[in-house]
Amino acid sequence: MTVAPHRRLYLAVWGLAGALVLGLAAAVAGLLWQARADGLAAAEARVTRFAAGAETGMNRTLLSLDMLLASTGELLRVGERSSLDVDGANALLRAMVRQNLMLRHVALFDARGEQLASSAQGQEPPPAGLPPGLLAAALAPAVATLTVGQPQAAAPGPGQVLYAARPLRLADGTPLLAVAQVPMDVLVSVLLQGEGAAPEVEVTLERAQGELLMGLQAPRDAPERQGLAAPPLQEMGARGHHTGFWQARARLSGQSALVAARPLLYPDLWITASLPRSMALAAWRQEAAAVGGGALLFGACLVAAGILATVYLRRMHRARQSVAGAKATLDQAVGAMVSGFMLLDPARRIVQWNRPFEEMFPWLAGTVAVGLPYRRVLETTVHYHLPGASAQDKRAWVERRLQQQRDPKGTHEQCLPNGHFIQITERATPEGGLVILFHDVTDLRLAAAEIEQLAFYDQLTGLSNRRLLLDRLGQACAAAQRAGERGAVLFIDLDYFKTLNDTLGHEMGDQLLQQVARRLQGCVRTGDTVARLGGDEFVVLLAGLPADAAEAALLARGVADKIVHLLGQPYQIAGQTYHGSFSVGATLFGELPQAAGEVLKQADIAMYQAKAQRGSTLRFFEPGMQAAISERAQLEADLQQAIGAGQFLLHLQPQYDGAGAMVGAESLLRWQHPVHGLVPPARFIAVAEDSELIVPIGRWVLRSACELLARWRHAPHLRDLSLSVNVSARQFRQDDFVELVVRLLQDTGAPAHRLELELTESLVLEDVEDSIAKMHRLRVKGVRFAVDDFGTGYSSLSYLTRLPLHRLKIDKSFVHHLCESHSDDVVVQTILGMARNLELEVVAEGVETEAQRAFLARHGCDLYQGYLLARPMPVAQLEAMRLPPG
């Protein structure tokens, strides 16, 4: 049986509609399944991050408690005594609690659990006794470590506390136990490191055997202590560093949940984070309801569309019977076109057009009609195309367009008021009519503009980049030669920008660069060019300056001074105030023919000269600068070679006590250059720091000092000497600095307590928390620390008391004028008095006269170093000085 064509079309429409409905159902099911999987994955990632944050915070807290309790023994010198100084211990424990907000009480107990010393003050009741089993558990391990006891009610005081204990030993081996009470409320903030990201997560601190130490469950009013609603972790198979599984129960509520468990640094302690499945899938259920409803609505629309299509096809079938085949074919072709289409007859009247044409020119929607002269279309369009033009200009535009139609050649473009670019192509028909195609090429033009932006402009600041700057600078040089004018180039560099990036992050650095770019654009004229070369380097090109060099330099200096002043104003970056300094190098061009690269290089050299003067300085290029830059570059290359060629050596300057006995020495770096001989540090240390060569050089100095100490420990006349080493800021800020020192001590076998690291005040205060952490990690290994050049920086006594220091070194600038300057006398006396109160040794540097030494001795100075006693000398010479007589 033959089916009529229009019947087959109906079947095709309904078949397509059915296929679309089935496809929609499959797609929605797949989408919802994938969304569910994504929701679970996102929840798992959130719980994992939450657990990692809680683990990090708790590890840091327990480690700080461990170090604090371990340092109690060192501060009390229990390893050197056979009995405990109770009064001193009480005072130390009180000071420790006052300085650490994390602690409520600290106490010392003997092996029977009797309290020996406590941080309790005055009439304040002593802290409660030890939790059951804590004493035995803390003293049982062979290696001293931190032991955490069960929480219990604080006495005195509200709330609960967690006990942390660490064993100590007196000189005769008698065991002691240092115990700290940490309020549970303090640990709550530690566990909730990621609270803002996952408020619905349950978090616990527990032991693997199932003992709950602390738990937090929404709403988080207080820590939970009722017990666990889930099996112990060891029964759930928690192994390794972390686990996560959906087939578990929340640790507190017992609901089906994702549980992430992470072990802490200390044995048998775990952090868990639990997210109930119902909460993890709450958002997905809402999304599923919305998507399902939308899918049903869309399916209904498809069915309605099928019905409408069937009705439409029936009408089309009746219409086709009365319309010529050629006309129907043309209609279909025109309707399928993406571009706008218009057909004109030989009299230039409209025959046909399509919908894209109306979409491109919406103002013509009510005007276009079959038989309308095309001139009327142009006369309507010109009012939108040239809105502000005169009537004469509008008529001229219409006539030009009509003239183009009389002799159509290729294509032309028209920019519409909405910003779209329309490419117009006109072709004559065999009958004398005209076919006009309108193609939207906006995307192509925007892509071309974007390519130009990428090629010639900086993406971060929107300023001209190096390529565009060099092109404009070359044109400016040629124009200055032709017109007899001058121009100037200002090379601006941000001082300490790398430090900002390293400390606050690249995002903060990018914000600073964007603000600098905006300020620079506000400092120059319209015709001048502001460019960013990359990193923190900017260039300002000033063209059209007067021919007189002095006048041109004066104008350029005025612009540069304005730039330095404006850039020196404070910046607000992410809620923080930043004060920057900038170095500006300037050069003039136009007197002689010069290439753009040569002019830019001169400004760059002048900028480096300005940077050498340290801070918001302007320098004009001078021919002698090139030689200085070349010399510095050669010095840097020689330094790089010296590291591998073994050209460095150590000199030592002895240090003496009040009785005149040598007790140690300071290691001083010297460079034996193969051509220039012995190069003093003043000539190459600054270059090494700027080029970051100071890091490998400092590593060599540390290794050499450790090798000396290792050798001296086997020589009776040298083994009691200590050796101090200056540490640069770049070296100390390296992430692996502590590991480097520990490895060098282990590799060489040097006694750690004979190594003293000298740090400047500014280095320590640059990042106090990082400095304290690194110093404590080395101090527990035995390494000692001294503050070098004390008194020349901006000291902070609050930080000074927190640093594990052994010595202060009085800067020689104060010692030099002793007995001559009253102010220097007062400064030195103040430093000596403060050091006595802090129980720190004092080394006076630069002692050159007997009067200076006598003054220092009279006011309690411990050690002396200077030309009066001994100059820096080779290692062999110092070792010979210590040889026993005969």
CSV table of N, CA, C and O in Angstrom, one decimal, residues 256-353:
chain,number,residue,atom,x,y,z
A,256,SER,N,23.8,7.5,57.7
A,256,SER,CA,24.7,7.1,56.5
A,256,SER,C,25.4,8.3,56.0
A,256,SER,O,24.8,9.3,55.7
A,257,ALA,N,26.7,8.2,55.8
A,257,ALA,CA,27.5,9.4,55.6
A,257,ALA,C,28.8,9.1,54.9
A,257,ALA,O,29.2,7.9,54.9
A,258,LEU,N,29.4,10.1,54.4
A,258,LEU,CA,30.8,10.1,54.0
A,258,LEU,C,31.7,10.4,55.2
A,258,LEU,O,31.5,11.4,55.9
A,259,VAL,N,32.6,9.5,55.5
A,259,VAL,CA,33.5,9.7,56.7
A,259,VAL,C,34.9,9.8,56.2
A,259,VAL,O,35.4,8.9,55.5
A,260,ALA,N,35.6,10.9,56.4
A,260,ALA,CA,37.0,11.1,56.1
A,260,ALA,C,37.8,11.1,57.4
A,260,ALA,O,37.5,11.9,58.3
A,261,ALA,N,38.7,10.1,57.6
A,261,ALA,CA,39.5,10.0,58.8
A,261,ALA,C,41.0,10.2,58.4
A,261,ALA,O,41.5,9.7,57.5
A,262,ARG,N,41.7,11.0,59.3
A,262,ARG,CA,43.1,11.3,59.0
A,262,ARG,C,43.9,11.2,60.3
A,262,ARG,O,43.4,11.8,61.4
A,263,PRO,N,45.0,10.5,60.3
A,263,PRO,CA,45.7,10.3,61.5
A,263,PRO,C,46.6,11.6,61.8
A,263,PRO,O,47.0,12.3,60.9
A,264,LEU,N,46.7,11.8,63.1
A,264,LEU,CA,47.6,13.0,63.5
A,264,LEU,C,49.0,12.5,63.6
A,264,LEU,O,49.4,11.3,63.6
A,265,LEU,N,49.9,13.5,63.9
A,265,LEU,CA,51.3,13.1,64.0
A,265,LEU,C,51.6,12.2,65.2
A,265,LEU,O,52.6,11.5,65.3
A,266,TYR,N,50.7,12.3,66.2
A,266,TYR,CA,51.0,11.6,67.5
A,266,TYR,C,50.1,10.3,67.4
A,266,TYR,O,49.0,10.3,67.0
A,267,PRO,N,50.7,9.2,67.9
A,267,PRO,CA,50.1,7.9,67.8
A,267,PRO,C,48.7,7.8,68.3
A,267,PRO,O,48.4,8.4,69.4
A,268,ASP,N,47.9,7.1,67.6
A,268,ASP,CA,46.5,6.7,68.1
A,268,ASP,C,45.5,7.8,68.1
A,268,ASP,O,44.5,7.7,68.6
A,269,LEU,N,45.9,9.0,67.5
A,269,LEU,CA,45.0,10.1,67.5
A,269,LEU,C,44.5,10.4,66.1
A,269,LEU,O,45.3,10.4,65.2
A,270,TRP,N,43.2,10.5,65.9
A,270,TRP,CA,42.6,10.7,64.6
A,270,TRP,C,41.7,11.9,64.5
A,270,TRP,O,41.0,12.2,65.5
A,271,ILE,N,41.6,12.5,63.4
A,271,ILE,CA,40.6,13.5,63.1
A,271,ILE,C,39.6,12.9,62.1
A,271,ILE,O,40.0,12.3,61.1
A,272,THR,N,38.3,13.0,62.3
A,272,THR,CA,37.3,12.5,61.4
A,272,THR,C,36.4,13.6,61.0
A,272,THR,O,36.1,14.5,61.9
A,273,ALA,N,35.9,13.6,59.8
A,273,ALA,CA,34.9,14.6,59.3
A,273,ALA,C,33.8,13.8,58.7
A,273,ALA,O,34.1,12.9,57.8
A,274,SER,N,32.5,13.9,59.1
A,274,SER,CA,31.4,13.1,58.6
A,274,SER,C,30.4,14.1,58.0
A,274,SER,O,30.0,15.1,58.6
A,275,LEU,N,29.9,13.7,56.8
A,275,LEU,CA,28.9,14.5,56.1
A,275,LEU,C,27.7,13.5,55.8
A,275,LEU,O,27.9,12.6,55.0
A,276,PRO,N,26.6,13.7,56.4
A,276,PRO,CA,25.4,12.8,56.2
A,276,PRO,C,25.0,12.8,54.7
A,276,PRO,O,25.1,13.9,54.1
A,277,ARG,N,24.7,11.6,54.2
A,277,ARG,CA,24.3,11.6,52.8
A,277,ARG,C,23.1,12.5,52.4
A,277,ARG,O,23.0,13.1,51.4
A,278,SER,N,22.2,12.6,53.4
A,278,SER,CA,21.0,13.4,53.1
A,278,SER,C,21.4,14.9,52.9
A,278,SER,O,20.8,15.5,52.0
A,279,MET,N,22.4,15.3,53.6
A,279,MET,CA,22.8,16.7,53.4
A,279,MET,C,23.6,16.9,52.1
A,279,MET,O,23.6,17.9,51.5
A,280,ALA,N,24.4,15.9,51.8
A,280,ALA,CA,25.2,15.9,50.6
A,280,ALA,C,24.4,16.0,49.4
A,280,ALA,O,24.8,16.6,48.4
A,281,LEU,N,23.2,15.3,49.4
A,281,LEU,CA,22.4,15.2,48.2
A,281,LEU,C,21.2,16.2,48.3
A,281,LEU,O,20.3,16.1,47.4
A,282,ALA,N,21.1,17.1,49.2
A,282,ALA,CA,20.0,18.0,49.4
A,282,ALA,C,19.9,18.9,48.1
A,282,ALA,O,18.8,19.1,47.6
A,283,ALA,N,21.0,19.5,47.8
A,283,ALA,CA,21.0,20.4,46.6
A,283,ALA,C,20.6,19.6,45.3
A,283,ALA,O,19.9,20.1,44.4
A,284,TRP,N,21.1,18.4,45.2
A,284,TRP,CA,20.8,17.6,44.0
A,284,TRP,C,19.3,17.3,43.9
A,284,TRP,O,18.8,17.3,42.8
A,285,ARG,N,18.7,17.0,45.1
A,285,ARG,CA,17.2,16.7,45.0
A,285,ARG,C,16.5,17.9,44.5
A,285,ARG,O,15.5,17.8,43.7
A,286,GLN,N,16.8,19.1,44.9
A,286,GLN,CA,16.2,20.3,44.4
A,286,GLN,C,16.4,20.5,42.9
A,286,GLN,O,15.5,20.8,42.1
A,287,GLU,N,17.7,20.2,42.5
A,287,GLU,CA,18.0,20.3,41.1
A,287,GLU,C,17.3,19.3,40.3
A,287,GLU,O,16.8,19.6,39.2
A,288,ALA,N,17.2,18.1,40.8
A,288,ALA,CA,16.5,17.0,40.1
A,288,ALA,C,15.0,17.4,39.9
A,288,ALA,O,14.4,17.1,38.9
A,289,ALA,N,14.4,18.0,41.0
A,289,ALA,CA,13.0,18.4,40.8
A,289,ALA,C,12.8,19.4,39.8
A,289,ALA,O,11.9,19.4,38.9
A,290,ALA,N,13.8,20.4,39.8
A,290,ALA,CA,13.7,21.5,38.8
A,290,ALA,C,13.9,20.9,37.3
A,290,ALA,O,13.1,21.3,36.4
A,291,VAL,N,14.9,20.1,37.2
A,291,VAL,CA,15.2,19.5,35.9
A,291,VAL,C,14.1,18.6,35.4
A,291,VAL,O,13.7,18.7,34.2
A,292,GLY,N,13.5,17.8,36.3
A,292,GLY,CA,12.4,16.9,35.9
A,292,GLY,C,11.2,17.7,35.5
A,292,GLY,O,10.6,17.4,34.5
A,293,GLY,N,10.9,18.8,36.2
A,293,GLY,CA,9.8,19.6,35.8
A,293,GLY,C,10.0,20.3,34.5
A,293,GLY,O,9.1,20.3,33.6
A,294,GLY,N,11.2,20.8,34.3
A,294,GLY,CA,11.6,21.4,33.0
A,294,GLY,C,11.5,20.4,31.9
A,294,GLY,O,11.0,20.7,30.8
A,295,ALA,N,11.9,19.2,32.2
A,295,ALA,CA,11.9,18.1,31.1
A,295,ALA,C,10.5,17.8,30.7
A,295,ALA,O,10.1,17.6,29.5
A,296,LEU,N,9.6,17.7,31.7
A,296,LEU,CA,8.2,17.4,31.4
A,296,LEU,C,7.6,18.5,30.6
A,296,LEU,O,6.8,18.3,29.7
A,297,LEU,N,7.9,19.8,31.0
A,297,LEU,CA,7.3,20.9,30.3
A,297,LEU,C,7.9,20.9,28.8
A,297,LEU,O,7.1,21.1,27.9
A,298,PHE,N,9.2,20.6,28.7
A,298,PHE,CA,9.7,20.6,27.4
A,298,PHE,C,9.1,19.4,26.5
A,298,PHE,O,8.9,19.6,25.3
A,299,GLY,N,8.9,18.3,27.2
A,299,GLY,CA,8.3,17.2,26.5
A,299,GLY,C,6.9,17.5,26.0
A,299,GLY,O,6.5,17.2,24.8
A,300,ALA,N,6.2,18.3,26.9
A,300,ALA,CA,4.8,18.7,26.5
A,300,ALA,C,4.9,19.7,25.3
A,300,ALA,O,4.1,19.7,24.4
A,301,CYS,N,6.0,20.5,25.3
A,301,CYS,CA,6.1,21.5,24.2
A,301,CYS,C,6.4,20.7,22.9
A,301,CYS,O,6.0,21.1,21.8
A,302,LEU,N,7.2,19.6,23.0
A,302,LEU,CA,7.5,18.8,21.8
A,302,LEU,C,6.3,18.2,21.2
A,302,LEU,O,6.1,18.2,20.0
A,303,VAL,N,5.4,17.7,22.1
A,303,VAL,CA,4.2,17.1,21.7
A,303,VAL,C,3.3,18.2,21.0
A,303,VAL,O,2.7,18.0,19.9
A,304,ALA,N,3.2,19.4,21.7
A,304,ALA,CA,2.5,20.5,21.1
A,304,ALA,C,3.1,21.0,19.8
A,304,ALA,O,2.4,21.3,18.8
A,305,ALA,N,4.4,21.0,19.7
A,305,ALA,CA,5.1,21.3,18.5
A,305,ALA,C,4.8,20.3,17.4
A,305,ALA,O,4.6,20.7,16.2
A,306,GLY,N,4.7,19.0,17.8
A,306,GLY,CA,4.3,18.0,16.8
A,306,GLY,C,2.9,18.3,16.2
A,306,GLY,O,2.6,18.1,15.0
A,307,ILE,N,2.0,18.6,17.2
A,307,ILE,CA,0.6,18.9,16.7
A,307,ILE,C,0.6,20.1,15.8
A,307,ILE,O,-0.1,20.1,14.7
A,308,LEU,N,1.3,21.2,16.2
A,308,LEU,CA,1.3,22.4,15.4
A,308,LEU,C,2.0,22.1,14.1
A,308,LEU,O,1.5,22.6,13.0
A,309,ALA,N,3.0,21.3,14.1
A,309,ALA,CA,3.7,21.0,12.8
A,309,ALA,C,2.8,20.2,11.9
A,309,ALA,O,2.8,20.4,10.7
A,310,THR,N,2.0,19.3,12.5
A,310,THR,CA,1.1,18.5,11.7
A,310,THR,C,0.0,19.5,11.0
A,310,THR,O,-0.3,19.4,9.8
A,311,VAL,N,-0.5,20.4,11.8
A,311,VAL,CA,-1.5,21.4,11.3
A,311,VAL,C,-0.9,22.2,10.2
A,311,VAL,O,-1.4,22.5,9.1
A,312,TYR,N,0.4,22.7,10.5
A,312,TYR,CA,1.1,23.5,9.5
A,312,TYR,C,1.3,22.7,8.2
A,312,TYR,O,1.2,23.3,7.1
A,313,LEU,N,1.7,21.5,8.3
A,313,LEU,CA,2.0,20.7,7.1
A,313,LEU,C,0.8,20.5,6.3
A,313,LEU,O,0.8,20.4,5.1
A,314,ARG,N,-0.3,20.3,7.0
A,314,ARG,CA,-1.6,20.1,6.2
A,314,ARG,C,-1.9,21.4,5.4
A,314,ARG,O,-2.3,21.3,4.3
A,315,ARG,N,-1.7,22.6,6.1
A,315,ARG,CA,-1.9,23.8,5.3
A,315,ARG,C,-0.9,24.0,4.2
A,315,ARG,O,-1.3,24.4,3.1
A,316,MET,N,0.3,23.6,4.5
A,316,MET,CA,1.4,23.7,3.4
A,316,MET,C,1.0,22.8,2.2
A,316,MET,O,1.3,23.2,1.1
A,317,HIS,N,0.5,21.7,2.6
A,317,HIS,CA,0.1,20.7,1.5
A,317,HIS,C,-0.9,21.3,0.6
A,317,HIS,O,-0.8,21.2,-0.7
A,318,ARG,N,-1.9,22.0,1.2
A,318,ARG,CA,-2.9,22.6,0.4
A,318,ARG,C,-2.3,23.8,-0.4
A,318,ARG,O,-2.7,24.1,-1.5
A,319,ALA,N,-1.4,24.5,0.3
A,319,ALA,CA,-0.8,25.7,-0.4
A,319,ALA,C,0.1,25.3,-1.6
A,319,ALA,O,0.1,26.0,-2.6
A,320,ARG,N,0.8,24.2,-1.4
A,320,ARG,CA,1.7,23.8,-2.5
A,320,ARG,C,1.0,23.5,-3.8
A,320,ARG,O,1.5,23.5,-4.9
A,321,GLN,N,-0.3,23.0,-3.6
A,321,GLN,CA,-1.0,22.7,-4.8
A,321,GLN,C,-1.4,23.9,-5.7
A,321,GLN,O,-1.7,23.8,-6.8
A,322,SER,N,-1.3,25.1,-5.1
A,322,SER,CA,-1.7,26.3,-5.8
A,322,SER,C,-0.4,27.2,-6.1
A,322,SER,O,-0.6,28.3,-6.6
A,323,VAL,N,0.7,26.8,-5.7
A,323,VAL,CA,1.9,27.6,-5.9
A,323,VAL,C,2.9,26.9,-6.9
A,323,VAL,O,3.0,25.7,-6.8
A,324,ALA,N,3.5,27.6,-7.7
A,324,ALA,CA,4.4,27.0,-8.7
A,324,ALA,C,5.6,26.4,-8.0
A,324,ALA,O,6.0,26.9,-6.9
A,325,GLY,N,6.1,25.3,-8.6
A,325,GLY,CA,7.2,24.6,-8.0
A,325,GLY,C,8.5,25.5,-7.9
A,325,GLY,O,9.2,25.4,-6.9
A,326,ALA,N,8.7,26.3,-8.9
A,326,ALA,CA,9.9,27.2,-8.8
A,326,ALA,C,9.8,28.2,-7.7
A,326,ALA,O,10.8,28.4,-7.0
A,327,LYS,N,8.6,28.8,-7.5
A,327,LYS,CA,8.4,29.7,-6.4
A,327,LYS,C,8.6,29.0,-5.0
A,327,LYS,O,9.2,29.6,-4.1
A,328,ALA,N,8.1,27.8,-4.9
A,328,ALA,CA,8.2,27.1,-3.6
A,328,ALA,C,9.7,26.8,-3.3
A,328,ALA,O,10.1,26.9,-2.2
A,329,THR,N,10.4,26.4,-4.4
A,329,THR,CA,11.8,26.1,-4.2
A,329,THR,C,12.6,27.3,-3.8
A,329,THR,O,13.4,27.3,-2.9
A,330,LEU,N,12.3,28.5,-4.4
A,330,LEU,CA,12.9,29.7,-4.0
A,330,LEU,C,12.6,30.1,-2.6
A,330,LEU,O,13.5,30.6,-1.8
A,331,ASP,N,11.4,30.0,-2.2
A,331,ASP,CA,11.0,30.3,-0.8
A,331,ASP,C,11.8,29.5,0.2
A,331,ASP,O,12.2,30.0,1.2
A,332,GLN,N,11.9,28.2,-0.1
A,332,GLN,CA,12.6,27.3,0.8
A,332,GLN,C,14.1,27.7,0.9
A,332,GLN,O,14.7,27.7,2.0
A,333,ALA,N,14.7,28.0,-0.3
A,333,ALA,CA,16.1,28.4,-0.3
A,333,ALA,C,16.3,29.7,0.5
A,333,ALA,O,17.3,29.8,1.3
A,334,VAL,N,15.4,30.7,0.2
A,334,VAL,CA,15.6,32.0,0.9
A,334,VAL,C,15.4,31.8,2.4
A,334,VAL,O,16.1,32.4,3.3
A,335,GLY,N,14.4,31.0,2.8
A,335,GLY,CA,14.1,30.8,4.2
A,335,GLY,C,15.2,30.1,5.0
A,335,GLY,O,15.4,30.2,6.2
A,336,ALA,N,16.0,29.3,4.3
A,336,ALA,CA,17.1,28.5,4.9
A,336,ALA,C,18.4,29.3,5.0
A,336,ALA,O,19.3,28.9,5.6
A,337,MET,N,18.4,30.5,4.4
A,337,MET,CA,19.7,31.3,4.4
A,337,MET,C,20.0,31.8,5.8
A,337,MET,O,19.1,32.3,6.5
A,338,VAL,N,21.2,31.8,6.2
A,338,VAL,CA,21.7,32.5,7.4
A,338,VAL,C,21.8,34.0,7.2
A,338,VAL,O,21.5,34.8,8.1
A,339,SER,N,22.3,34.4,6.0
A,339,SER,CA,22.6,35.8,5.7
A,339,SER,C,21.3,36.4,5.3
A,339,SER,O,20.3,35.8,4.9
A,340,GLY,N,21.3,37.8,5.5
A,340,GLY,CA,20.1,38.5,5.0
A,340,GLY,C,20.1,38.5,3.4
A,340,GLY,O,21.1,38.5,2.8
A,341,PHE,N,18.9,38.5,2.9
A,341,PHE,CA,18.7,38.4,1.5
A,341,PHE,C,17.6,39.4,1.0
A,341,PHE,O,16.6,39.6,1.7
A,342,MET,N,17.9,40.0,-0.1
A,342,MET,CA,16.9,40.9,-0.8
A,342,MET,C,17.0,40.8,-2.3
A,342,MET,O,18.2,40.8,-2.8
A,343,LEU,N,15.9,40.6,-3.0
A,343,LEU,CA,15.9,40.6,-4.4
A,343,LEU,C,15.1,41.8,-5.0
A,343,LEU,O,14.0,42.1,-4.6
A,344,LEU,N,15.8,42.5,-5.9
A,344,LEU,CA,15.2,43.7,-6.5
A,344,LEU,C,15.0,43.4,-8.0
A,344,LEU,O,15.7,42.7,-8.7
A,345,ASP,N,13.9,44.0,-8.5
A,345,ASP,CA,13.7,43.8,-10.0
A,345,ASP,C,14.5,44.8,-10.8
A,345,ASP,O,15.2,45.7,-10.2
A,346,PRO,N,14.4,44.8,-12.1
A,346,PRO,CA,15.2,45.8,-12.9
A,346,PRO,C,15.0,47.2,-12.6
A,346,PRO,O,15.8,48.1,-12.7
A,347,ALA,N,13.8,47.6,-12.0
A,347,ALA,CA,13.5,49.0,-11.7
A,347,ALA,C,13.9,49.2,-10.2
A,347,ALA,O,13.5,50.3,-9.7
A,348,ARG,N,14.6,48.3,-9.6
A,348,ARG,CA,15.1,48.5,-8.3
A,348,ARG,C,14.0,48.6,-7.2
A,348,ARG,O,14.0,49.4,-6.3
A,349,ARG,N,12.9,47.8,-7.5
A,349,ARG,CA,11.9,47.6,-6.5
A,349,ARG,C,12.0,46.2,-5.8
A,349,ARG,O,12.5,45.3,-6.4
A,350,ILE,N,11.5,46.2,-4.6
A,350,ILE,CA,11.7,45.0,-3.8
A,350,ILE,C,10.8,43.9,-4.3
A,350,ILE,O,9.6,44.1,-4.5
A,351,VAL,N,11.4,42.7,-4.5
A,351,VAL,CA,10.6,41.5,-4.9
A,351,VAL,C,10.5,40.6,-3.8
A,351,VAL,O,9.4,40.0,-3.5
A,352,GLN,N,11.6,40.3,-3.0
A,352,GLN,CA,11.5,39.3,-2.0
A,352,GLN,C,12.7,39.6,-1.0
A,352,GLN,O,13.7,40.2,-1.3
A,353,TRP,N,12.5,39.2,0.3
A,353,TRP,CA,13.5,39.4,1.3
A,353,TRP,C,13.3,38.2,2.3
A,353,TRP,O,12.3,37.5,2.3
